[in-house]
XYZ file of C-alpha atoms in Angstrom:
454
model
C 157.149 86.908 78.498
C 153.953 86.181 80.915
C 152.802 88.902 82.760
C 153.551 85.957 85.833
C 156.587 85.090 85.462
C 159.146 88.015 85.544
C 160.041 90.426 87.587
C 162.896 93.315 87.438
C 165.894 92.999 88.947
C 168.058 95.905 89.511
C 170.060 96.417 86.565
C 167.180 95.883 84.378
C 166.993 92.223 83.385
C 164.742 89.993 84.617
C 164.588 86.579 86.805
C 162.291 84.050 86.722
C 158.834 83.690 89.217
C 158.887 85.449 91.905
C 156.426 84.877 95.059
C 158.605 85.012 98.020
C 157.088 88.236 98.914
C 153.765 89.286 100.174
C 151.056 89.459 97.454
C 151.078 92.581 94.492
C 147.733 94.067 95.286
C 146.553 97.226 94.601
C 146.848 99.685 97.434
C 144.199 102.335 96.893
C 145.368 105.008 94.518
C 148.118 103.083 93.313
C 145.892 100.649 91.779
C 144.280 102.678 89.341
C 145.915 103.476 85.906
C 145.408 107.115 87.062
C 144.782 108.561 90.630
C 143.281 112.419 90.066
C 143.821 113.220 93.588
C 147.148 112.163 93.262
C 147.527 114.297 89.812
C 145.703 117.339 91.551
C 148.265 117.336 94.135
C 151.324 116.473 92.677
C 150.573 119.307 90.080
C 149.840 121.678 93.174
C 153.607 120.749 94.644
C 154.826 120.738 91.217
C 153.401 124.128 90.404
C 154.859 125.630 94.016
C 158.039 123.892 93.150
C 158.166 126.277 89.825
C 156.659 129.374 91.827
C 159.216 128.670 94.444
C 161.620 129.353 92.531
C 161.070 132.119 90.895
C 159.519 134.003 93.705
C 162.859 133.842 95.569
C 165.123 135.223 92.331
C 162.122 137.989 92.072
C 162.531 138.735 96.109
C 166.488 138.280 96.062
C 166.930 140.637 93.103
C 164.986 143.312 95.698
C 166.824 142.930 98.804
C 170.081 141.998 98.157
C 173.004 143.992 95.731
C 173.819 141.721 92.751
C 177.140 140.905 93.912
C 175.911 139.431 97.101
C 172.725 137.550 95.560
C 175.556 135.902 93.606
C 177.118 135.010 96.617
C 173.676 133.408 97.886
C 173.277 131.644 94.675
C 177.202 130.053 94.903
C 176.147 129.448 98.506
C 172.580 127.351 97.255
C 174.472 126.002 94.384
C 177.053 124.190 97.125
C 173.759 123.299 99.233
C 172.269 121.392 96.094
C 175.897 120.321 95.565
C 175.017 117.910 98.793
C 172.762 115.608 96.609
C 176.227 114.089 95.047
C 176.012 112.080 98.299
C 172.935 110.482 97.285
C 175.303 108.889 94.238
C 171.768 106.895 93.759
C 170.824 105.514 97.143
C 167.841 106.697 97.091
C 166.409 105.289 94.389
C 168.444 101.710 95.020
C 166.038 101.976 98.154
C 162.553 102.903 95.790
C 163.539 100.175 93.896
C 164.370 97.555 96.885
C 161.104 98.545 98.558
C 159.046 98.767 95.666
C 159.813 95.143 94.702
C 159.159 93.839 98.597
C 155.973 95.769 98.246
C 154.617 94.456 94.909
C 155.944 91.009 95.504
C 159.193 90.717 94.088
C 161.376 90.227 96.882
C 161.135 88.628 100.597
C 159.621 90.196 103.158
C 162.994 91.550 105.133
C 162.876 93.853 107.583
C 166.704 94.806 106.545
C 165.191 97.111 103.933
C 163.502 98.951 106.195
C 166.564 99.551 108.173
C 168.137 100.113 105.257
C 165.853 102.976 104.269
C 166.340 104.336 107.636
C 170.040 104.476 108.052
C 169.969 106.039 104.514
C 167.616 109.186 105.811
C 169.946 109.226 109.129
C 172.816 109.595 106.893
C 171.615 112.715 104.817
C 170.104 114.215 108.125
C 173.916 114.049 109.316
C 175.824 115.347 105.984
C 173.291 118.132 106.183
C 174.273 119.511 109.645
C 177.618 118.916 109.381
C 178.086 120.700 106.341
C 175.854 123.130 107.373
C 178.186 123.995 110.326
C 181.611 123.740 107.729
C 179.531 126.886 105.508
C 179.532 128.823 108.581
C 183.039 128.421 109.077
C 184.012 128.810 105.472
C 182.050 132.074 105.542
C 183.897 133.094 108.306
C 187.266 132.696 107.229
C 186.569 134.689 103.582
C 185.332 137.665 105.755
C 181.336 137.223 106.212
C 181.436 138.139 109.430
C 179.502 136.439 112.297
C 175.852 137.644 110.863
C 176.630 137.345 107.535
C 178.048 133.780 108.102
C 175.068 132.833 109.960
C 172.741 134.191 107.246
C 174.548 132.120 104.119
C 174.787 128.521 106.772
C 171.189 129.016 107.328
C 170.592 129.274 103.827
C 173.020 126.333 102.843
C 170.644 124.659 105.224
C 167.284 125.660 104.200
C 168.609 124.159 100.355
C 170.483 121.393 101.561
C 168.021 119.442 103.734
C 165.535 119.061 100.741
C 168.007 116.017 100.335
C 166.498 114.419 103.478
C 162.820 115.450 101.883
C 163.374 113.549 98.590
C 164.796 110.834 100.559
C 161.213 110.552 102.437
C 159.193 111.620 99.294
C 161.116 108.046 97.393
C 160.144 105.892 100.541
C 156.445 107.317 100.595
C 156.019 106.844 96.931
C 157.704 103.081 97.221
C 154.982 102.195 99.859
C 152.003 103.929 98.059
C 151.926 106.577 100.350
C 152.155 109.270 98.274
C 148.834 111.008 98.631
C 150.233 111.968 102.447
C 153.418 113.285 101.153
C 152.003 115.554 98.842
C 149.650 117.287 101.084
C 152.780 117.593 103.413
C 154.731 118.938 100.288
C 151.714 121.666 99.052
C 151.848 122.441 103.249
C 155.764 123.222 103.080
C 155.245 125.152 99.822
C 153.016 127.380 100.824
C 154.465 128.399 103.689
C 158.057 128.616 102.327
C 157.003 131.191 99.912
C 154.693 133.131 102.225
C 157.336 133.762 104.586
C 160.248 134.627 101.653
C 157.264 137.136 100.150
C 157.234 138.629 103.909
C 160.565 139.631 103.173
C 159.377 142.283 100.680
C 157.307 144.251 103.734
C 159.662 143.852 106.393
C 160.516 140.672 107.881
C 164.026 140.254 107.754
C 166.286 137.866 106.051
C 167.555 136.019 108.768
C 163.913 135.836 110.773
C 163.001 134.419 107.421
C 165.463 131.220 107.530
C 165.515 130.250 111.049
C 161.352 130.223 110.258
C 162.167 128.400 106.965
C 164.214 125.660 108.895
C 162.039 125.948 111.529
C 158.849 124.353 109.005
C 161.563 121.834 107.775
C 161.927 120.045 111.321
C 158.287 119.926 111.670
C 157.324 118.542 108.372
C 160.456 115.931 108.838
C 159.205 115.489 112.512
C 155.531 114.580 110.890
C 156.610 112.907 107.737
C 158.699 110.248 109.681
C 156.450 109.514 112.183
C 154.401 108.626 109.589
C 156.277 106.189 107.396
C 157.613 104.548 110.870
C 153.884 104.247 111.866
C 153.863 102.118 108.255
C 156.404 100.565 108.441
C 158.495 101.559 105.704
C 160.791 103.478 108.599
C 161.979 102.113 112.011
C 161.405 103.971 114.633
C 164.669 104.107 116.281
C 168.177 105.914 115.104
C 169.717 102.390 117.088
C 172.331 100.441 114.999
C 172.870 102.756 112.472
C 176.494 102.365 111.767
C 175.649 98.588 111.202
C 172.522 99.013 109.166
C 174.327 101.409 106.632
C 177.250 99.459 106.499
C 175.139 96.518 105.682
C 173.188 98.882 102.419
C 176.671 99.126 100.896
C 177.522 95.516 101.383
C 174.465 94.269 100.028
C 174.146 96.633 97.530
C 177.733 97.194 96.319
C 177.432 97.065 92.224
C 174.206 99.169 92.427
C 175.938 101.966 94.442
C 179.020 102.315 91.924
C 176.558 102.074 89.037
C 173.810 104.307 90.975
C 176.140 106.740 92.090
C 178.144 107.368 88.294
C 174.887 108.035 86.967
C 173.785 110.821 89.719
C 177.239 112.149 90.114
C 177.480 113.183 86.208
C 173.562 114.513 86.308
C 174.992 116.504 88.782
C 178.084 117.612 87.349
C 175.629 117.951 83.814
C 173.376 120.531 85.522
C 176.306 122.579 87.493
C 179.695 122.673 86.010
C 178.581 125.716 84.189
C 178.463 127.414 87.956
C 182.133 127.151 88.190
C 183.224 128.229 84.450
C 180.517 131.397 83.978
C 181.671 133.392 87.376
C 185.803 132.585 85.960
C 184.977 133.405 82.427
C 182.425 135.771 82.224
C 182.327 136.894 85.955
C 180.376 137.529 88.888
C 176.817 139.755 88.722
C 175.062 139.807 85.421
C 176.266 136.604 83.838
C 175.856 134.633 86.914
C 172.610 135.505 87.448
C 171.301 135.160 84.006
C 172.849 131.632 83.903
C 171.202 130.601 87.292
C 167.814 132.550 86.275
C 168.223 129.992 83.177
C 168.695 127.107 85.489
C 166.000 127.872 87.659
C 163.480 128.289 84.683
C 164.791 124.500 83.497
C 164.908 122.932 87.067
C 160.731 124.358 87.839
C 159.883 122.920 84.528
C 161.653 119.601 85.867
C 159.604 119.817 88.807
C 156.354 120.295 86.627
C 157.838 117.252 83.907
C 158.814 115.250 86.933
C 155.704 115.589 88.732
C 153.726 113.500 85.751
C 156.324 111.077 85.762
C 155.553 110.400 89.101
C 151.638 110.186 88.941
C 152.616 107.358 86.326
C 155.607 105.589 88.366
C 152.792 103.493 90.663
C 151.729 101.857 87.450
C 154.787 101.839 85.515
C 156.663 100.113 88.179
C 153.766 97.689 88.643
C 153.401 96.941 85.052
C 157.176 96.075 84.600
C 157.014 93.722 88.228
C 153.853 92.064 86.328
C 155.426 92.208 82.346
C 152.408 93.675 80.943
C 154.122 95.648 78.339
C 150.987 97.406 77.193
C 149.942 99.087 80.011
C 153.651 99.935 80.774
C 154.114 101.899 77.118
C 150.311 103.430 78.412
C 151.360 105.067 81.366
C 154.913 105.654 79.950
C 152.490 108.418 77.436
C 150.383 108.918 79.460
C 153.663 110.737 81.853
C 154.850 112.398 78.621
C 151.465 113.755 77.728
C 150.870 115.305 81.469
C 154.528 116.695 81.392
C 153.858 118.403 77.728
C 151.054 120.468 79.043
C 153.456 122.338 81.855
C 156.377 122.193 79.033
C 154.188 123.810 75.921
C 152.350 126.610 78.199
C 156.525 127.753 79.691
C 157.302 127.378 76.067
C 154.681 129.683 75.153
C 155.536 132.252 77.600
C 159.889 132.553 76.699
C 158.254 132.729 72.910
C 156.238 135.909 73.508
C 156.677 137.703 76.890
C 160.119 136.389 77.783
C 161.321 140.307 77.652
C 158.653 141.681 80.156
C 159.052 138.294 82.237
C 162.487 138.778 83.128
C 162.588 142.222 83.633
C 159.916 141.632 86.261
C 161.672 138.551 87.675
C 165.255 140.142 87.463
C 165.143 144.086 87.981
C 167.857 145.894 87.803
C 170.079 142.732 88.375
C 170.701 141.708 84.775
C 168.692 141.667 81.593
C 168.409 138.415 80.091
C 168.929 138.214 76.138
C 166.423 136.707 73.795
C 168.569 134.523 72.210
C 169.682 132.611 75.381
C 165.552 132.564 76.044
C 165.085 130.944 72.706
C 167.717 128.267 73.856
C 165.665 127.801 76.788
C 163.130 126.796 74.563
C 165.044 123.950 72.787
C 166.746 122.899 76.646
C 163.207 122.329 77.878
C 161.719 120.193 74.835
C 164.847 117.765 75.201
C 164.480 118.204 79.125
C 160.960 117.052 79.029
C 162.237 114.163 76.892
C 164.868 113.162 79.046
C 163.406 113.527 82.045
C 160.342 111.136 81.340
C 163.204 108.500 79.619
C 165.353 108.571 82.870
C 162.442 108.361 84.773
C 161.514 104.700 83.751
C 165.027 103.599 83.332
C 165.937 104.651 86.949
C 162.892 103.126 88.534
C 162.576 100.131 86.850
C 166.698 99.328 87.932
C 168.544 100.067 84.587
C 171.464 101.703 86.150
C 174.252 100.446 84.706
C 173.521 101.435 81.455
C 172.301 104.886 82.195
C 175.840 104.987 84.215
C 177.876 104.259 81.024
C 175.749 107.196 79.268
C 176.094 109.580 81.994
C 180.330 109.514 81.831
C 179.712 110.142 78.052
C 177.874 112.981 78.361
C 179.807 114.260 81.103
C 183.041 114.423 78.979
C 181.168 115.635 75.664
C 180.055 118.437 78.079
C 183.263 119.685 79.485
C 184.739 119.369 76.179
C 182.601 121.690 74.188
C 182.073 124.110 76.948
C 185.760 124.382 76.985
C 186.294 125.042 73.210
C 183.920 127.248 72.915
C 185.682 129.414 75.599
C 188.693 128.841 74.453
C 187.505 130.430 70.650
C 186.113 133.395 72.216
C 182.184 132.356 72.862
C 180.455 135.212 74.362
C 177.531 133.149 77.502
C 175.745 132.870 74.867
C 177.612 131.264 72.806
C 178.130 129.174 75.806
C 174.581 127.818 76.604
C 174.088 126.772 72.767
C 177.388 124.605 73.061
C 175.789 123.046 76.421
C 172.360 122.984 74.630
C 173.485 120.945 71.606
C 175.494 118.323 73.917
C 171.871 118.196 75.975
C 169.942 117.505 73.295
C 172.494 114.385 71.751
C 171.965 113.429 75.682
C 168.050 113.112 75.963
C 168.014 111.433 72.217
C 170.337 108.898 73.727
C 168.465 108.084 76.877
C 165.230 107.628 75.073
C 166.939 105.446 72.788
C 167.927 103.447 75.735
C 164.197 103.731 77.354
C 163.055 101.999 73.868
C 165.930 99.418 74.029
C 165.244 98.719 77.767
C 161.947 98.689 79.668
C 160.195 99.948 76.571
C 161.313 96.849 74.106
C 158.882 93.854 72.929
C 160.120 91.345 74.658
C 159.651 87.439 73.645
């Protein structure tokens, strides 16, 4: 195959020349094989990503009870619960305006609109559901302040939906050096403000600030990408314009939206089962402190996959296989750093690390932080794997994988309660289906994008 004469649809195959769109130059950073500002940064956001995290189990576990930082983290759990309603959109969008962009499909402003009704949509869900936590709260006793306190919360997770929404169309249009000084911007002052926590400022001054710094990055960001052009500028037609994604895009949705709805389901059935079978408090937390540790180092993995997507993507629209498998290592290499240092530190200090991180809240056991160990290696793999299939349009085959590994999932987990596991016992049954899940995607990276084609 030429490197003229292809370019990827979006399941994955390929149709002959292209050249109904505007020309596949290289837009400043996204034209070299590797942009360091773009690394420096994205490692920055990634890094605060991680830090984020862990900074708000270490201030949680200080001024909350465990029972009610449980409560918070069923309450954030149900916030990230609101990316099921991405079922892939996003991403059908990266790879609609990626193509327009590097040549591979008409110039149409219907994308645009597209993109725009999508970011409308998730602005909506997040407010509305928002206002059905407060309610919920209220009716299982919260009170008013309390109910306030967990919507504002459900809020401050929820919304990041609308932020990786706008961090996919930024990256799409190669504007991805402006996102991530918006990103290392929002990170720094998220976690300033939750450390202010610790010497006085309340709880609930903290997330009306938090949501607060939300609006005005989203206020900034979109101004931005509607200055560009990858956003219109007006909320006008919107009913029409999303109505028109789902027409238009029909088999990618169902495919695009199997594939994110069992990811999701992968990373938090295990919220439902622990608090039933193992309960509330201790077990809770050390399964969401375990979850936490595997999302940052997501972040971190994720965060080299996407200094390498600009040229992956490119290579695939142009069929030049070599530099494709290039930055394909060149994504796993960046994400190993991150992966072996974390590694490193659940090897040897995991004891003093949690007890710092946790308090008096729960005490994690080694063996689940030796699992950790093993759940990050085939993370790192399957990250970087689903990374290239999803950008590059190979989502129906991912979806078929996804319902597999869904099922194999809630199968074990269930035996293993069922014969008595201790949580333990529990993670190394979700482990082992985890690993047999990255194997397989990489297996369908080398198959796919990967493969020597004729």
């Amino acid at each position: 195959m030429s490197a003229a004469t292809s370019q990827p649809m979006i399941d994955g195959s390929s149709e002959g020349p292209a050249g109904s769109g505007p020309a596949a130059k290289p837009e400043g950073a996204s034209g070299r094989f590797l942009s360091i500002p773009y690394l420096l940064l994205r490692a920055t956001t990634a890094g605060g990503g991680l830090v984020g995290g862990f900074v708000q189990t270490f201030v949680f576990a200080r001024i909350l009870d465990p029972e009610r930082f449980s409560v918070f983290i069923l309450v954030g759990t149900l916030g990230i619960a609101l990316w099921l309603s991405d079922i892939g959109l996003v991403k059908i969008i990266f790879v609609r305006l990626r193509a327009w962009l590097l040549g591979g499909a008409p110039q149409d402003a219907g994308i645009v609109r597209h993109a725009t009704a999508i970011v409308i949509l998730y602005f909506i869900l997040g407010i509305v559901c928002t206002v059905a936590c407060f309610f919920g709260a209220l009716a299982f006793g919260a009170g008013t302040y309390g109910s306030l306190e967990l919507a504002l919360f459900f809020l401050f997770t929820a919304i990041t939906l609308v932020w990786f929404a706008l961090r996919n169309i930024s990256l799409a249009v190669d504007d991805f050096i402006f996102f991530e000084t918006m990103e290392v911007t929002r990170r720094t002052l998220h976690v300033g403000f939750m450390l202010a926590t610790l010497v006085g400022l309340s709880l609930m001054a903290f997330l009306v600030i938090a949501n607060v710094i939300w609006l005005a990055l989203f206020a900034v960001t979109i101004s931005r990408l509607a200055r560009k052009g990858a956003l219109t500028a007006t909320v006008a037609g919107f009913p029409g314009h999303l109505l028109s994604f789902f027409r238009e895009n029909k088999k990618e949705v169902v495919s695009g939206g199997t594939y994110a709805v069992n990811e999701f389901y992968l990373y938090n059935f295990a919220y439902a089962i622990v608090p039933v079978a193992y309960g509330l408090g201790a077990p809770t937390i050390i399964l969401d402190t375990m979850f936490k540790v595997v999302r940052g180092a997501t972040v971190l993995y994720s965060a080299a996959a996407d200094v390498a997507l600009p040229r992956q993507t490119r290579a695939h629209s142009e069929g030049d296989r070599r530099s494709l498998v290039l930055a394909t290592w060149m994504a796993a290499g960046l994400a190993s750093l991150p992966g072996i240092v974390i590694c490193m530190a659940l090897a040897f200090f995991s004891e003093p690390m949690f007890k710092i991180l946790l308090g008096n809240s729960a005490v994690m056991p080694q063996a689940i932080s030796n699992l950790m160990i093993v759940l990050l290696i085939a993370n790192l793999i399957q990250t970087i794997s689903n990374f290239l299939l999803i950008h590059t349009g190979y989502f129906r085959v991912i979806a078929r994988l996804s319902v597999l590994v869904s099922v194999a999932a809630t199968l074990v987990a269930g035996i293993s309660i069922v014969a008595g596991a201790d949580l333990t016992g529990f993670i190394k049954a979700f482990v082992a289906v985890y690993v047999a899940s990255a194997l397989s995607y990489m297996t369908l990276a080398l198959r796919g994008p990967l493969a020597r084609k004729s």
